[in-house]
Amino acid sequence: MKSKIIRRIAAGVIFLQIAYVVLAKIVIAIMLEDTSAIDHTEPPTGESEFYRLVAWAVLIVLLAGALLLALPRKCERAPRWGKFSLLGTVALIECSVIVGALLNMSTQSFGPDVVLNIGMVALSGVVAFASASELFQERAGAARSSVFPAPTPPHDRS
């Protein structure tokens, strides 16, 4: 029962992270004026497109991981290697968020940013824990099924 609650909380946290990133992108696009043409005379590099591509890939992986955590019965038909790689990637992304927040906290004096970073570390820790625990449960289930195969019903020979 606890595992189910933690999975749902983790999925909700991932949905909140995705909503935060999307809303931040929208607000920045609306509020900030593009002055890159004024500031720089050289042609733009492909760096911004690469950043956008990586950001969208991370958001898609997080969304798929949130759906996998929130709807485990619906996603049972997914291949085991797919679940394993997706949840592992979600755990790595959340660990990188934790490391980034801790590095940000270490360079600042105590204030509102530090409090937000503490919240980020706590919430990302829940998601990383839920993803990792699902990984280990999947792996243990695979090991159990290969060592102790499911019993087959006896054949009726009448």
Short mmCIF file of C-alpha atoms in Angstrom, two decimals:
data_model
loop_
_atom_site.label_atom_id
_atom_site.label_comp_id
_atom_site.label_asym_id
_atom_site.label_seq_id
_atom_site.Cartn_x
_atom_site.Cartn_y
_atom_site.Cartn_z
CA MET A 1 0.00 0.00 0.00
CA LYS A 2 2.82 2.39 0.88
CA SER A 3 4.46 1.69 -2.47
CA LYS A 4 1.27 2.67 -4.31
CA ILE A 5 1.00 5.95 -2.39
CA ILE A 6 4.66 6.82 -2.96
CA ARG A 7 4.31 6.08 -6.70
CA ARG A 8 1.29 8.36 -6.96
CA ILE A 9 2.99 11.14 -4.99
CA ALA A 10 6.08 10.82 -7.20
CA ALA A 11 3.94 10.99 -10.35
CA GLY A 12 2.22 14.11 -9.00
CA VAL A 13 5.58 15.72 -8.25
CA ILE A 14 6.77 14.99 -11.80
CA PHE A 15 3.58 16.50 -13.23
CA LEU A 16 4.18 19.60 -11.09
CA GLN A 17 7.79 19.83 -12.33
CA ILE A 18 6.64 19.62 -15.94
CA ALA A 19 3.95 22.26 -15.35
CA TYR A 20 6.52 24.53 -13.68
CA VAL A 21 8.94 24.29 -16.61
CA VAL A 22 6.22 24.84 -19.21
CA LEU A 23 4.73 27.82 -17.34
CA ALA A 24 8.19 29.33 -16.80
CA LYS A 25 8.91 29.03 -20.53
CA ILE A 26 5.60 30.69 -21.39
CA VAL A 27 6.09 33.54 -18.92
CA ILE A 28 9.66 34.15 -20.10
CA ALA A 29 8.53 34.14 -23.73
CA ILE A 30 5.73 36.62 -23.01
CA MET A 31 7.46 38.94 -20.55
CA LEU A 32 11.01 39.16 -21.85
CA GLU A 33 11.79 40.98 -25.00
CA ASP A 34 14.29 39.41 -27.42
CA THR A 35 17.31 41.70 -27.62
CA SER A 36 19.74 39.18 -29.06
CA ALA A 37 19.73 40.92 -32.45
CA ILE A 38 20.66 44.21 -30.78
CA ASP A 39 23.31 42.79 -28.47
CA HIS A 40 25.11 40.47 -30.86
CA THR A 41 26.16 41.05 -34.42
CA GLU A 42 27.34 37.50 -35.14
CA PRO A 43 24.86 34.93 -36.45
CA PRO A 44 23.16 32.78 -33.83
CA THR A 45 24.70 29.40 -33.08
CA GLY A 46 22.89 26.08 -32.87
CA GLU A 47 23.40 26.03 -29.11
CA SER A 48 19.91 27.27 -28.31
CA GLU A 49 18.28 24.68 -30.58
CA PHE A 50 20.30 21.92 -28.94
CA TYR A 51 19.27 23.16 -25.49
CA ARG A 52 15.61 23.20 -26.53
CA LEU A 53 15.88 19.69 -27.96
CA VAL A 54 17.44 18.33 -24.75
CA ALA A 55 14.87 20.16 -22.60
CA TRP A 56 11.96 18.70 -24.61
CA ALA A 57 13.52 15.22 -24.47
CA VAL A 58 13.85 15.48 -20.68
CA LEU A 59 10.24 16.66 -20.36
CA ILE A 60 9.00 13.76 -22.52
CA VAL A 61 10.99 11.23 -20.48
CA LEU A 62 9.64 12.72 -17.25
CA LEU A 63 6.08 12.63 -18.58
CA ALA A 64 6.42 8.99 -19.63
CA GLY A 65 7.93 8.13 -16.24
CA ALA A 66 5.10 9.91 -14.43
CA LEU A 67 2.53 7.96 -16.43
CA LEU A 68 4.38 4.73 -15.70
CA LEU A 69 4.43 5.50 -11.98
CA ALA A 70 0.82 6.70 -11.85
CA LEU A 71 -0.72 3.91 -13.95
CA PRO A 72 1.23 0.71 -13.26
CA ARG A 73 -1.58 -1.66 -14.31
CA LYS A 74 -2.08 0.10 -17.62
CA CYS A 75 1.63 -0.06 -18.42
CA GLU A 76 2.16 -3.75 -17.59
CA ARG A 77 2.17 -4.55 -21.30
CA ALA A 78 5.27 -2.42 -21.80
CA PRO A 79 8.48 -4.40 -22.22
CA ARG A 80 10.53 -4.86 -19.07
CA TRP A 81 13.64 -3.30 -20.64
CA GLY A 82 11.58 -0.23 -21.54
CA LYS A 83 10.28 0.21 -18.00
CA PHE A 84 13.74 -0.37 -16.58
CA SER A 85 15.46 2.15 -18.86
CA LEU A 86 12.70 4.76 -18.47
CA LEU A 87 12.59 4.61 -14.68
CA GLY A 88 16.39 4.59 -14.54
CA THR A 89 16.52 7.71 -16.69
CA VAL A 90 13.89 9.42 -14.50
CA ALA A 91 15.93 8.56 -11.40
CA LEU A 92 19.09 9.97 -13.01
CA ILE A 93 17.30 13.17 -14.06
CA GLU A 94 15.96 13.67 -10.54
CA CYS A 95 19.40 13.00 -9.03
CA SER A 96 20.84 15.67 -11.33
CA VAL A 97 18.12 18.08 -10.12
CA ILE A 98 19.13 17.28 -6.53
CA VAL A 99 22.82 17.87 -7.27
CA GLY A 100 22.03 21.15 -9.06
CA ALA A 101 19.91 22.38 -6.17
CA LEU A 102 22.57 21.43 -3.61
CA LEU A 103 25.26 23.22 -5.63
CA ASN A 104 23.01 26.28 -5.88
CA MET A 105 22.40 26.22 -2.12
CA SER A 106 26.10 25.96 -1.35
CA THR A 107 26.87 29.22 -3.18
CA GLN A 108 24.15 31.37 -1.59
CA SER A 109 23.45 32.84 1.80
CA PHE A 110 20.24 31.82 3.52
CA GLY A 111 17.16 33.31 1.89
CA PRO A 112 14.11 32.43 -0.19
CA ASP A 113 16.17 30.71 -2.89
CA VAL A 114 17.66 28.34 -0.34
CA VAL A 115 14.20 27.47 0.98
CA LEU A 116 13.01 26.73 -2.57
CA ASN A 117 16.10 24.60 -3.17
CA ILE A 118 15.40 22.63 0.01
CA GLY A 119 11.91 21.93 -1.31
CA MET A 120 13.34 20.90 -4.68
CA VAL A 121 15.76 18.50 -3.01
CA ALA A 122 12.99 16.95 -0.90
CA LEU A 123 10.53 16.53 -3.78
CA SER A 124 13.12 15.28 -6.25
CA GLY A 125 14.35 12.88 -3.58
CA VAL A 126 10.86 11.38 -3.33
CA VAL A 127 10.71 10.92 -7.10
CA ALA A 128 14.22 9.44 -7.29
CA PHE A 129 13.40 7.07 -4.41
CA ALA A 130 10.12 5.95 -6.01
CA SER A 131 11.78 5.38 -9.39
CA ALA A 132 14.67 3.47 -7.86
CA SER A 133 12.40 1.34 -5.69
CA GLU A 134 10.29 0.47 -8.76
CA LEU A 135 13.50 -0.47 -10.58
CA PHE A 136 14.56 -2.81 -7.81
CA GLN A 137 11.08 -4.33 -7.55
CA GLU A 138 11.07 -4.97 -11.30
CA ARG A 139 14.52 -6.50 -11.12
CA ALA A 140 13.61 -8.65 -8.12
CA GLY A 141 10.44 -9.78 -9.90
CA ALA A 142 12.46 -10.75 -12.97
CA ALA A 143 14.96 -12.68 -10.83
CA ARG A 144 12.17 -14.45 -8.92
CA SER A 145 10.36 -15.44 -12.08
CA SER A 146 13.51 -16.92 -13.62
CA VAL A 147 14.48 -18.85 -10.46
CA PHE A 148 10.98 -19.90 -9.42
CA PRO A 149 8.84 -20.23 -12.54
CA ALA A 150 5.11 -19.94 -12.12
CA PRO A 151 3.42 -23.30 -11.50
CA THR A 152 1.52 -24.74 -14.41
CA PRO A 153 -1.86 -26.35 -13.83
CA PRO A 154 -1.97 -30.13 -14.19
CA HIS A 155 -3.30 -31.41 -17.49
CA ASP A 156 -6.71 -33.03 -17.51
CA ARG A 157 -6.31 -36.36 -19.32
CA SER A 158 -9.85 -37.62 -19.11
#
